[in-house]
Coordinates of C-alpha atoms and ligand atoms in Angstrom, one line a residue:
X13 CA 20.3 -25.7 -7.9
X14 CA 18.9 -26.9 -4.6
X15 CA 17.2 -24.6 -2.0
X16 CA 20.1 -24.6 0.5
X17 CA 22.5 -23.6 -2.5
X18 CA 20.4 -21.1 -3.8
X19 CA 19.8 -19.5 -0.3
X20 CA 23.7 -19.6 0.4
X21 CA 24.3 -18.0 -2.8
X22 CA 21.7 -15.1 -2.6
X23 CA 23.5 -14.4 0.9
X24 CA 26.6 -13.8 -0.8
X25 CA 25.3 -11.7 -3.8
X26 CA 22.3 -9.9 -2.8
X27 CA 22.5 -6.8 -0.3
X28 CA 21.2 -7.6 3.1
X29 CA 18.5 -5.2 3.3
X30 CA 15.9 -8.0 3.8
X31 CA 15.7 -10.8 6.7
X32 CA 14.4 -13.6 4.5
X33 CA 12.4 -16.7 5.7
X34 CA 14.4 -19.9 4.3
X35 CA 12.0 -20.9 1.4
X36 CA 12.4 -20.3 -2.1
X37 CA 9.2 -19.5 -3.9
X38 CA 8.8 -20.8 -7.7
X39 CA 4.9 -20.6 -8.5
X40 CA 1.5 -19.1 -7.5
X41 CA -2.2 -19.5 -8.1
X42 CA -4.9 -17.9 -6.5
X43 CA -4.4 -17.8 -2.7
X44 CA -1.6 -20.3 -2.9
X45 CA 2.1 -20.5 -3.6
X46 CA 4.6 -23.3 -4.0
X47 CA 8.3 -23.4 -2.7
X48 CA 11.4 -25.1 -4.7
X49 CA 10.3 -28.4 -2.7
X50 CA 6.8 -28.4 -3.9
X51 CA 5.6 -27.5 -0.4
X52 CA 2.1 -25.5 -0.6
X53 CA 1.3 -22.4 1.3
X54 CA -1.9 -20.4 1.7
X55 CA -0.5 -16.9 1.3
X56 CA -2.0 -14.0 3.6
X57 CA 0.9 -11.8 2.5
X58 CA 0.1 -11.4 -1.1
X59 CA 3.3 -10.0 -2.0
X60 CA 2.4 -7.2 0.8
X61 CA -1.0 -6.5 -0.2
X62 CA 0.0 -6.5 -4.0
X63 CA -1.6 -9.5 -5.3
X64 CA -5.1 -8.5 -4.5
X65 CA -6.6 -10.7 -7.3
X66 CA -4.4 -13.4 -6.6
X67 CA -1.5 -14.9 -8.0
X68 CA -1.3 -15.5 -11.9
X69 CA -4.8 -14.4 -12.4
X70 CA -5.6 -15.3 -16.0
X71 CA -6.6 -11.6 -17.1
X72 CA -3.4 -10.3 -16.0
X73 CA -1.5 -13.0 -17.8
X74 CA -3.4 -12.4 -20.9
X75 CA -3.1 -8.7 -20.8
X76 CA 0.7 -9.0 -20.4
X77 CA 1.0 -11.6 -23.0
X78 CA -1.0 -9.5 -25.4
X79 CA 0.8 -6.3 -25.1
X80 CA 4.2 -7.7 -24.8
X81 CA 4.0 -9.1 -28.6
X82 CA 2.9 -5.4 -29.5
X83 CA 5.1 -2.8 -27.8
X84 CA 7.2 -3.3 -24.4
X85 CA 8.5 0.0 -23.9
X86 CA 9.0 3.2 -25.8
X87 CA 9.0 6.5 -24.0
X88 CA 7.0 9.5 -22.7
X89 CA 7.9 11.4 -25.6
X90 CA 5.2 9.5 -27.5
X91 CA 1.3 8.8 -26.6
X92 CA 1.0 5.2 -25.6
X93 CA -2.7 3.9 -25.8
X94 CA -2.7 1.5 -22.7
X95 CA -1.1 4.5 -20.6
X96 CA -4.5 6.8 -21.8
X97 CA -6.5 3.8 -20.9
X98 CA -5.7 3.6 -17.6
X99 CA -5.4 7.2 -16.9
X100 CA -9.1 7.4 -18.1
X101 CA -10.2 4.5 -15.9
X102 CA -8.6 6.1 -12.6
X103 CA -10.0 9.3 -13.5
X104 CA -13.5 7.9 -14.1
X105 CA -13.4 6.0 -10.9
X106 CA -11.9 8.7 -8.4
X107 CA -12.1 12.1 -7.5
X108 CA -9.1 13.0 -9.7
X109 CA -8.8 14.6 -12.9
X110 CA -5.1 13.8 -14.0
X111 CA -2.7 11.1 -13.5
X112 CA 0.9 10.7 -13.5
X113 CA 2.4 7.2 -13.6
X114 CA 5.6 6.0 -11.9
X115 CA 7.0 2.8 -10.6
X116 CA 6.3 2.3 -7.1
X117 CA 4.7 3.8 -3.8
X118 CA 7.6 5.7 -2.7
X119 CA 8.0 7.1 -6.3
X120 CA 4.2 8.0 -6.2
X121 CA 4.6 9.9 -2.9
X122 CA 7.8 11.6 -4.0
X123 CA 5.9 13.1 -7.0
X124 CA 3.4 14.1 -4.7
X125 CA 5.5 16.0 -2.4
X126 CA 7.1 17.7 -5.4
X127 CA 3.7 18.5 -6.9
X128 CA 2.6 19.9 -3.6
X129 CA 5.6 22.1 -3.2
X130 CA 5.3 23.3 -7.0
X131 CA 1.9 24.1 -6.6
X132 CA 2.5 26.2 -3.2
X133 CA 5.3 27.7 -4.7
X134 CA 3.1 29.2 -7.6
X135 CA -0.2 29.4 -5.6
X136 CA 0.5 29.9 -2.0
X137 CA 2.5 33.3 -1.2
X138 CA 5.7 31.4 -2.9
X139 CA 7.2 30.2 0.5
X140 CA 5.3 27.4 1.8
X141 CA 6.7 24.1 1.4
X142 CA 5.8 22.1 4.6
X143 CA 4.1 19.1 4.7
X144 CA 2.5 17.9 8.1
X145 CA 2.9 14.4 8.3
X146 CA 1.9 11.9 10.9
X147 CA 3.8 9.9 13.6
X148 CA 4.0 6.1 13.0
X149 CA 3.2 6.4 9.2
X150 CA 5.0 5.1 6.3
X151 CA 5.7 6.2 3.1
X152 CA 8.7 4.8 1.5
X153 CA 12.6 4.4 1.3
X154 CA 13.5 7.5 -1.1
X155 CA 15.3 10.3 1.0
X156 CA 12.2 12.7 0.8
X157 CA 9.7 9.7 1.6
X158 CA 11.9 8.4 4.6
X159 CA 11.8 12.0 5.8
X160 CA 8.1 12.1 5.7
X161 CA 7.9 8.8 7.4
X162 CA 7.1 9.4 11.2
X163 CA 9.1 6.5 12.4
X164 CA 12.7 7.2 13.7
X165 CA 14.1 3.7 13.0
X166 CA 13.7 4.6 9.4
X167 CA 15.7 7.8 9.6
X168 CA 18.8 6.6 11.6
X169 CA 21.9 6.6 9.8
X170 CA 20.5 8.5 6.9
X171 CA 20.7 12.3 8.4
X172 CA 20.8 14.9 7.2
X173 CA 17.3 14.2 6.0
X174 CA 15.5 16.7 3.6
X175 CA 13.7 19.3 5.7
X176 CA 10.2 20.4 5.4
X177 CA 8.2 17.6 7.2
X178 CA 6.8 18.1 10.7
X179 CA 5.2 15.3 12.5
X180 CA 1.7 15.1 14.9
X181 CA 0.0 12.4 16.2
X182 CA -2.0 10.2 14.0
X183 CA -6.1 10.6 14.6
X184 CA -5.6 13.8 16.5
X185 CA -7.2 16.9 14.7
X186 CA -6.1 19.4 17.6
X187 CA -2.6 18.5 17.4
X188 CA -2.8 18.8 13.4
X189 CA -4.5 22.2 13.5
X190 CA -1.7 23.6 16.1
X191 CA 1.1 22.4 14.2
X192 CA 0.1 24.6 11.0
X193 CA 2.5 27.2 10.4
X194 CA 3.0 30.2 7.9
X195 CA 5.4 27.4 5.9
X196 CA 2.8 24.7 5.9
X197 CA 1.4 23.8 2.3
X198 CA -0.4 20.5 2.9
X199 CA -1.2 17.4 5.0
X200 CA 0.1 13.9 4.0
X201 CA -1.3 11.0 5.6
X202 CA -2.3 7.1 5.2
X203 CA -6.3 6.5 5.7
X204 CA -5.3 3.5 7.7
X205 CA -1.6 3.2 8.8
X206 CA -0.4 -0.1 7.2
X207 CA 3.3 -0.5 8.1
X208 CA 2.5 1.3 11.4
X209 CA 0.2 -1.7 12.4
X210 CA -3.0 -1.3 10.7
X211 CA -4.1 1.7 12.6
X212 CA -7.4 2.8 12.0
X213 CA -8.3 6.3 12.6
X214 CA -11.8 7.4 14.4
X215 CA -14.7 7.4 11.8
X216 CA -14.7 11.0 11.2
X217 CA -11.1 11.8 11.4
X218 CA -10.5 12.2 7.6
X219 CA -13.5 14.8 7.5
X220 CA -12.1 16.7 10.0
X221 CA -8.4 16.7 8.3
X222 CA -10.4 18.0 5.1
X223 CA -12.2 20.5 6.9
X224 CA -8.6 22.0 8.6
X225 CA -7.3 21.8 5.1
X226 CA -10.0 23.6 3.6
X227 CA -10.2 26.3 6.3
X228 CA -6.2 26.8 6.3
X229 CA -5.7 26.6 2.5
X230 CA -3.8 23.3 2.7
X231 CA -3.4 20.5 0.3
X232 CA -4.9 17.2 1.5
X233 CA -2.6 14.5 0.3
X234 CA -3.6 10.6 0.7
X235 CA -1.1 7.8 0.6
X236 CA -3.4 4.9 -0.6
X237 CA -0.6 2.8 -1.7
X238 CA -1.3 0.1 0.8
X239 CA -5.0 0.5 1.3
X240 CA -6.1 1.4 -2.3
X241 CA -7.1 -0.9 -5.2
X242 CA -9.9 -2.3 -3.0
X243 CA -8.3 -3.5 0.0
X244 CA -10.7 -2.1 2.4
X245 CA -13.8 -2.9 0.4
X246 CA -14.0 0.3 -1.8
X247 CA -11.9 0.9 -4.7
X248 CA -10.1 3.7 -2.6
X249 CA -10.2 4.0 1.5
X250 CA -11.4 7.6 1.1
X251 CA -14.9 6.5 -0.2
X252 CA -15.7 5.1 3.4
X253 CA -15.4 8.8 4.6
X254 CA -17.5 10.9 2.0
X255 CA -14.4 13.4 1.6
X256 CA -12.0 13.8 -1.4
X257 CA -8.3 14.7 -1.3
X258 CA -6.5 16.9 -3.6
X259 CA -3.8 14.5 -4.4
X260 CA -3.5 10.9 -3.9
X261 CA -0.8 8.1 -4.5
X262 CA -1.3 4.5 -5.4
X263 CA 1.0 1.7 -6.3
X264 CA 1.5 -2.0 -4.6
X265 CA -1.9 -3.8 -6.1
X266 CA -2.3 -1.2 -9.0
X267 CA -0.4 -3.9 -11.4
X268 CA -1.4 -7.0 -9.5
X269 CA 2.5 -7.8 -9.1
X270 CA 3.5 -5.7 -12.2
X271 CA 5.5 -2.8 -10.8
X272 CA 3.5 0.3 -11.3
X273 CA 2.6 3.4 -9.3
X274 CA 0.2 6.3 -9.7
X275 CA -0.1 9.9 -8.3
X276 CA -3.6 11.3 -8.9
X277 CA -4.8 15.0 -8.5
X278 CA -7.2 17.3 -9.2
X279 CA -7.2 19.6 -12.3
X280 CA -6.4 22.6 -10.3
X281 CA -3.2 21.2 -8.4
X282 CA -2.3 19.2 -11.5
X283 CA -1.6 22.3 -13.6
X284 CA 1.4 23.1 -11.4
X285 CA 3.3 20.1 -13.4
X286 CA 4.2 21.5 -16.8
X287 CA 6.9 19.7 -19.1
X288 CA 10.0 19.5 -17.4
X289 CA 8.7 19.5 -14.2
X290 CA 8.8 15.8 -13.3
X291 CA 9.6 12.6 -15.1
X292 CA 10.2 8.6 -15.3
X293 CA 11.9 6.9 -18.0
X294 CA 9.7 3.7 -16.9
X295 CA 6.8 5.2 -15.6
X296 CA 3.6 4.5 -17.7
X297 CA 5.4 1.8 -19.6
X298 CA 3.2 0.1 -21.8
X299 CA 3.4 -3.5 -20.3
X300 CA 2.8 -2.2 -16.7
X301 CA -0.2 0.0 -18.1
X302 CA -1.6 -3.1 -19.8
X303 CA -1.2 -5.1 -16.6
X304 CA -2.9 -2.3 -14.5
X305 CA -5.7 -1.8 -16.8
X306 CA -6.6 -5.3 -16.6
X307 CA -6.4 -5.6 -12.6
X308 CA -8.4 -2.4 -12.6
X309 CA -11.0 -3.8 -14.7
X310 CA -11.2 -7.2 -12.9
X311 CA -11.4 -5.6 -9.4
X312 CA -14.2 -3.3 -10.5
X313 CA -16.3 -5.8 -12.9
X314 CA -15.9 -9.3 -11.0
X315 CA -17.5 -8.8 -7.5
X316 CA -14.3 -8.5 -5.8
X317 CA -14.9 -5.4 -3.6
X318 CA -18.1 -7.2 -2.6
X319 CA -16.1 -10.5 -1.5
X320 CA -13.5 -8.5 0.3
X321 CA -16.5 -6.7 2.3
X322 CA -17.9 -10.2 3.1
X323 CA -14.6 -12.1 3.7
X324 CA -13.2 -9.2 5.7
X325 CA -16.3 -9.6 8.1
X326 CA -16.0 -13.2 8.0
X327 CA -12.0 -13.1 9.0
X328 CA -12.8 -10.8 11.7
X329 CA -15.4 -12.7 13.2
X330 CA -13.4 -16.1 13.2
X331 CA -10.6 -14.0 14.7
X332 CA -12.7 -12.7 17.5
X333 CA -13.4 -16.7 18.2
X334 CA -9.7 -16.9 18.8
X335 CA -9.3 -13.8 21.0
X336 CA -11.7 -15.6 23.6
X337 CA -9.6 -18.3 23.6
X338 CA -6.0 -16.7 24.0
X339 CA -5.1 -14.1 26.1
X340 CA -2.2 -13.4 24.5
X341 CA -4.4 -11.6 21.7
X342 CA -4.4 -7.9 22.5
X343 CA -6.8 -6.9 19.9
X344 CA -8.3 -7.7 16.6
X345 CA -9.1 -5.1 14.3
X346 CA -9.5 -4.5 10.4
X347 CA -11.3 -2.8 7.5
X348 CA -12.2 -5.1 4.5
X349 CA -9.3 -7.3 4.0
X350 CA -6.7 -5.3 5.7
X351 CA -6.7 -7.2 9.0
X352 CA -4.7 -7.2 12.0
X353 CA -4.3 -9.2 15.2
X354 CA -2.2 -7.3 18.0
X355 CA -0.5 -9.7 20.4
X356 CA 0.8 -8.8 24.1
X357 CA 4.5 -10.2 23.1
X358 CA 6.3 -10.8 19.8
X359 CA 4.7 -12.2 17.0
X360 CA 7.9 -13.5 15.4
X361 CA 7.8 -17.1 16.4
X362 CA 4.1 -17.4 15.4
X363 CA 4.9 -16.2 12.1
X364 CA 7.6 -19.0 11.6
X365 CA 5.5 -21.7 13.1
X366 CA 2.6 -20.7 10.6
X367 CA 5.2 -20.9 7.9
X368 CA 6.3 -24.5 8.9
X369 CA 2.5 -25.4 8.6
X370 CA 2.0 -24.0 5.2
X371 CA 0.6 -20.5 6.2
X372 CA 2.1 -17.1 5.1
X373 CA 1.4 -14.3 7.5
X374 CA 3.4 -11.2 8.3
X375 CA 4.2 -9.3 11.5
X376 CA 4.7 -5.5 11.6
X377 CA 6.1 -3.5 14.4
X378 CA 7.1 -6.5 16.5
X379 CA 3.8 -7.6 17.9
X380 CA 1.1 -7.0 15.3
X381 CA 0.1 -9.9 12.9
X382 CA -0.8 -8.3 9.8
X383 CA -3.2 -10.2 7.2
X384 CA -3.4 -8.8 3.7
X385 CA -4.7 -11.7 1.8
X386 CA -5.9 -11.6 -2.2
X387 CA -9.2 -10.2 -2.2
X388 CA -10.6 -13.3 -4.1
X389 CA -10.2 -15.3 -0.9
X390 CA -12.8 -17.8 0.6
X391 CA -14.3 -18.6 3.6
X392 CA -12.6 -22.3 3.2
X393 CA -9.3 -20.6 2.9
X394 CA -10.0 -18.5 5.9
X395 CA -11.1 -21.4 8.0
X396 CA -7.8 -23.1 7.2
X397 CA -6.0 -20.1 8.2
X398 CA -7.7 -19.3 11.5
X399 CA -7.3 -23.3 12.1
X400 CA -3.4 -23.1 11.4
X401 CA -3.3 -20.0 13.9
X402 CA -5.4 -21.8 16.4
X403 CA -2.9 -24.7 16.3
X404 CA 0.1 -22.5 16.8
X405 CA -1.2 -20.4 19.4
X406 CA -2.0 -23.5 21.3
X407 CA 1.5 -25.0 21.0
X408 CA 2.9 -21.9 22.1
Ligands
PLP1463 N1 3.1 4.3 1.4 C1 2.7 3.2 2.0 C2 1.7 3.4 2.6 C3 3.2 1.6 2.0 O1 2.8 1.0 2.7 C4 4.5 1.6 1.3 C5 5.1 0.5 1.1 O2 5.1 -0.7 2.1 C6 5.0 2.7 0.3 C7 4.4 3.9 0.6 C8 6.0 2.5 -0.3 O3 6.1 1.7 -1.4 P1 7.1 1.0 -2.4 O4 7.6 0.1 -1.3 O5 6.2 0.6 -3.5 O6 7.9 1.9 -2.8

């Protein structure tokens, strides 16, 4: 079927929850993808911070191929070797003692909300259930995670939303402390707000949140769905801060494209979940676990974090050069390879023009260009991307 025909058919049979670009992608390798006409693109979207090791990474392909021959799915009624291996890898490389597996970021956050409530029910006077969340945050599209998301545009039309979520401005410790009530059981936040526009808080903010949680007996829950798995230059973003959460969620890059999510917690908090408390048919599925084991091992063994830190710095320097040339650029910011260019006006035209010139980038919040490339990106790739951006901005 030709590209136009495919797009016409898609627009008839797929629900219209996405505004899509008019290309059909058919192949990916490293930092590149190709469309159905054979056109090549440099991919700085990476499935929205998912393909951190690049497309078609040989170790992921090999792990999935090997696993698919042995066992694709059973059930959590039985022990599954790759699930145990992944849990051990995550526990050995984090603050956590135990892991719950699911299939997406929203599910990981849903699990975290349930664990926080269950823990509070059993340990904190029995009547605390409220989470303090941040304005401008994003935690997913299930009803509870929409309710925890601090952006009204995601709430509209879905009311009444589940109760128990209170909002304060991000990066404001006094507002957070003032919002604590006799119902509060925890604080849920992203270390860097991703969908909200790559908003990086002050350096000591997370330390301040930890301190408030400790003084008031609250759980600190970090949503590392977007910033985890090396995106900021450490395996987890909290590692930059010297503090540890009680609960953490991850997904996106955990399987480098294979759908998988996880919720990590300390032993004390994990004890609130017992058989029957929570479950997922596909969570911890052997194929997903094999892909994720390979993704975590590759990330930690092959110098990817070092490359992320070096290329993140290089990318910011190059973008700073563009900022000197174009007054339309309001700000440049980033941590590792989570990079943003904030514009005075809309970013949509730039995204479209870049697409035409073979560069995939993403615009969030209308005016913030977000760059979340594979962490294996090279200086040559970055030069090419910045060259295309330069051309497009000159034209506009
Ligand atoms: N949390 C954060 C911080 C995210 O960025 C996202 C997705 O963008 C989610 C949760 C939801 O993840 P998923 O789309 O896998 O449900």
